[in-house]
Amino acid sequence: MTQTLAPSPVTASPGTTRARPLLRAVAVLACLPYVGLKVAWIAGSRAGMPEGSVLLDHRATMIAANGLTLLLDSC
């Protein structure tokens, strides 16, 4: 007869359990400026881009790239 060794369940300490929602909220809040800037660039803003920048030459490519990274960050 073969015996399998299952790992014992790991229980989180009470301090860890309370810290998770706070850390999750901090991570979400930290992403908001990035998401806001991506939305602004998709909408046509030039915030943070110097005049004559190559980023302004290919509007459709910038919208696609920013849309993709916005989607990934939202996940």
XYZ file of N, CA, C and O in Angstrom:
300
model
N 0.846 -1.160 0.000
C 0.000 0.000 0.000
C 0.901 1.234 0.000
O 1.882 1.296 0.721
N 0.552 2.198 -0.863
C 1.338 3.416 -0.961
C 0.718 4.491 -0.083
O -0.494 4.656 -0.043
N 1.571 5.202 0.568
C 1.086 6.257 1.452
C 1.549 7.602 0.895
O 2.732 7.776 0.607
N 0.604 8.535 0.710
C 0.970 9.861 0.219
C 1.028 10.823 1.394
O 0.234 10.743 2.328
N 1.983 11.685 1.323
C 2.137 12.675 2.386
C 1.596 14.008 1.898
O 2.199 14.670 1.064
N 0.460 14.375 2.404
C -0.149 15.659 2.040
C 0.441 16.738 2.933
O 0.685 16.514 4.127
N 0.689 17.906 2.372
C 1.218 18.983 3.205
C 0.166 19.415 4.222
O -1.031 19.385 3.971
N 0.653 19.770 5.379
C -0.273 20.218 6.414
C -0.788 21.610 6.052
O -0.070 22.429 5.478
N -2.046 21.899 6.348
C -2.601 23.214 6.005
C -1.895 24.313 6.795
O -1.580 24.151 7.972
N -1.631 25.409 6.109
C -0.962 26.541 6.738
C -2.030 27.509 7.207
O -2.897 27.915 6.437
N -1.968 27.863 8.456
C -2.931 28.826 8.981
C -2.235 30.161 9.151
O -1.087 30.234 9.589
N -2.932 31.214 8.769
C -2.370 32.560 8.879
C -2.564 33.079 10.294
O -3.568 32.796 10.944
N -1.605 33.821 10.749
C -1.750 34.419 12.071
C -2.770 35.551 11.989
O -2.999 36.128 10.921
N -3.397 35.915 13.101
C -4.402 36.984 13.067
C -3.858 38.313 12.545
O -4.546 39.048 11.870
N -2.600 38.613 12.830
C -2.012 39.856 12.339
C -1.892 39.870 10.825
O -2.092 40.880 10.168
N -1.567 38.727 10.241
C -1.458 38.615 8.795
C -2.818 38.775 8.138
O -2.961 39.404 7.101
N -3.836 38.197 8.736
C -5.181 38.257 8.174
C -5.690 39.694 8.137
O -6.314 40.110 7.178
N -5.413 40.467 9.170
C -5.862 41.865 9.205
C -5.051 42.749 8.272
O -5.546 43.750 7.777
N -3.813 42.391 8.010
C -2.948 43.225 7.181
C -3.262 43.093 5.696
O -3.038 44.023 4.930
N -3.796 41.971 5.280
C -4.033 41.730 3.857
C -4.959 42.746 3.213
O -4.643 43.268 2.150
N -6.135 43.038 3.782
C -7.005 44.038 3.139
C -6.344 45.419 3.060
O -6.506 46.134 2.079
N -5.580 45.772 4.077
C -4.890 47.063 4.069
C -3.832 47.100 2.969
O -3.754 48.070 2.205
N -3.055 46.053 2.865
C -2.028 45.998 1.820
C -2.649 45.974 0.429
O -2.122 46.575 -0.504
N -3.773 45.290 0.293
C -4.474 45.256 -0.993
C -4.945 46.655 -1.370
O -4.783 47.091 -2.510
N -5.496 47.389 -0.412
C -5.968 48.752 -0.669
C -4.808 49.668 -1.038
O -4.928 50.507 -1.941
N -3.678 49.516 -0.371
C -2.498 50.335 -0.685
C -2.018 50.043 -2.101
O -1.668 50.964 -2.854
N -2.027 48.781 -2.507
C -1.596 48.422 -3.861
C -2.526 49.019 -4.908
O -2.074 49.540 -5.934
N -3.823 48.962 -4.662
C -4.790 49.537 -5.607
C -4.612 51.044 -5.690
O -4.590 51.626 -6.783
N -4.486 51.703 -4.556
C -4.307 53.161 -4.550
C -3.004 53.579 -5.227
O -2.943 54.619 -5.882
N -1.971 52.768 -5.088
C -0.690 53.087 -5.717
C -0.787 53.007 -7.241
O -0.046 53.696 -7.952
N -1.697 52.206 -7.759
C -1.854 52.054 -9.214
C -2.731 53.142 -9.830
O -2.695 53.338 -11.048
N -3.512 53.844 -9.035
C -4.449 54.825 -9.582
C -3.798 55.948 -10.395
O -4.314 56.295 -11.458
N -2.673 56.543 -9.966
C -2.062 57.574 -10.812
C -1.631 57.034 -12.173
O -1.805 57.697 -13.197
N -1.098 55.843 -12.206
C -0.675 55.207 -13.454
C -1.877 54.979 -14.362
O -1.839 55.299 -15.551
N -2.946 54.442 -13.807
C -4.161 54.187 -14.581
C -4.745 55.506 -15.087
O -5.163 55.614 -16.250
N -4.752 56.519 -14.242
C -5.268 57.830 -14.646
C -4.479 58.432 -15.792
O -5.051 59.022 -16.720
N -3.173 58.303 -15.741
C -2.329 58.827 -16.814
C -2.565 58.067 -18.113
O -2.647 58.666 -19.192
N -2.722 56.767 -18.038
C -3.006 55.976 -19.241
C -4.340 56.389 -19.853
O -4.448 56.537 -21.075
N -5.356 56.572 -19.020
C -6.669 57.009 -19.517
C -6.558 58.383 -20.163
O -7.124 58.634 -21.235
N -5.805 59.282 -19.546
C -5.624 60.626 -20.114
C -4.921 60.554 -21.469
O -5.303 61.254 -22.412
N -3.906 59.713 -21.595
C -3.196 59.586 -22.870
C -4.096 58.985 -23.946
O -4.057 59.405 -25.097
N -4.914 58.018 -23.580
C -5.845 57.439 -24.548
C -6.851 58.494 -25.006
O -7.232 58.539 -26.176
N -7.243 59.375 -24.092
C -8.206 60.434 -24.414
C -7.579 61.574 -25.209
O -8.287 62.462 -25.671
N -6.253 61.577 -25.370
C -5.601 62.591 -26.190
C -4.755 63.594 -25.435
O -4.202 64.512 -26.034
N -4.633 63.442 -24.130
C -3.809 64.368 -23.342
C -2.339 64.178 -23.687
O -1.898 63.082 -24.041
N -1.593 65.239 -23.575
C -0.145 65.178 -23.805
C 0.626 65.375 -22.514
O 1.809 65.708 -22.536
N -0.033 65.159 -21.402
C 0.592 65.346 -20.081
C 1.822 64.452 -19.954
O 1.763 63.249 -20.206
N 2.942 65.049 -19.600
C 4.164 64.295 -19.399
C 4.956 64.006 -20.654
O 6.010 63.385 -20.587
N 4.460 64.446 -21.813
C 5.176 64.226 -23.074
C 5.699 65.566 -23.583
O 4.917 66.485 -23.787
N 7.003 65.678 -23.806
C 7.546 66.938 -24.312
C 7.141 67.180 -25.768
O 6.855 66.241 -26.512
N 7.097 68.435 -26.159
C 6.793 68.784 -27.552
C 7.841 68.146 -28.462
O 9.019 68.087 -28.139
N 7.404 67.649 -29.592
C 8.314 67.027 -30.547
C 8.686 65.598 -30.197
O 9.541 65.006 -30.845
N 8.065 65.021 -29.193
C 8.369 63.654 -28.787
C 7.897 62.661 -29.851
O 6.855 62.862 -30.483
N 8.656 61.595 -30.032
C 8.259 60.569 -30.990
C 6.997 59.848 -30.533
O 6.323 59.193 -31.330
N 6.661 59.968 -29.267
C 5.435 59.352 -28.758
C 4.191 59.977 -29.379
O 3.142 59.359 -29.425
N 4.328 61.197 -29.871
C 3.188 61.902 -30.452
C 3.016 61.600 -31.935
O 2.005 61.966 -32.526
N 3.972 60.923 -32.553
C 3.935 60.665 -33.992
C 2.942 59.581 -34.395
O 2.338 59.657 -35.458
N 2.779 58.569 -33.577
C 1.951 57.415 -33.940
C 0.804 57.279 -32.940
O 0.866 56.493 -32.002
N -0.248 58.037 -33.160
C -1.376 58.102 -32.219
C -2.055 56.738 -32.046
O -2.326 56.327 -30.919
N -2.328 56.033 -33.135
C -3.025 54.750 -33.038
C -2.196 53.718 -32.262
O -2.736 52.955 -31.453
N -0.895 53.718 -32.486
C -0.023 52.793 -31.768
C -0.005 53.111 -30.281
O -0.048 52.198 -29.445
N 0.033 54.387 -29.960
C 0.025 54.800 -28.553
C -1.285 54.425 -27.879
O -1.295 53.992 -26.729
N -2.399 54.583 -28.578
C -3.694 54.211 -27.996
C -3.730 52.708 -27.747
O -4.161 52.251 -26.679
N -3.266 51.918 -28.710
C -3.264 50.459 -28.560
C -2.347 50.027 -27.410
O -2.731 49.193 -26.577
N -1.154 50.577 -27.360
C -0.195 50.197 -26.320
C -0.700 50.616 -24.934
O -0.625 49.831 -23.979
N -1.214 51.832 -24.838
C -1.729 52.288 -23.549
C -2.990 51.530 -23.156
O -3.208 51.256 -21.974
N -3.810 51.182 -24.116
C -4.998 50.388 -23.823
C -4.635 49.011 -23.298
O -5.245 48.513 -22.346
N -3.625 48.399 -23.903
C -3.173 47.083 -23.460
C -2.599 47.147 -22.041
O -2.952 46.339 -21.188
N -1.720 48.110 -21.781
C -1.137 48.208 -20.451
C -2.173 48.614 -19.404
O -2.094 48.201 -18.259
N -3.168 49.390 -19.817
C -4.260 49.736 -18.907
C -5.058 48.485 -18.559
O -5.402 48.255 -17.395
N -5.333 47.669 -19.542
C -6.060 46.417 -19.324
C -5.272 45.496 -18.383
O -5.816 44.926 -17.440
N -3.975 45.371 -18.627
C -3.145 44.510 -17.790
C -3.073 45.022 -16.359
O -3.118 44.241 -15.397
N -2.949 46.335 -16.187
C -2.885 46.882 -14.834
C -4.221 46.750 -14.126
O -4.271 46.578 -12.915
N -5.299 46.807 -14.863
C -6.632 46.663 -14.257
C -6.871 45.246 -13.753
O -7.646 45.045 -12.821
N -6.216 44.299 -14.387
C -6.382 42.901 -13.936
C -5.744 42.721 -12.578
O -6.148 41.974 -11.774
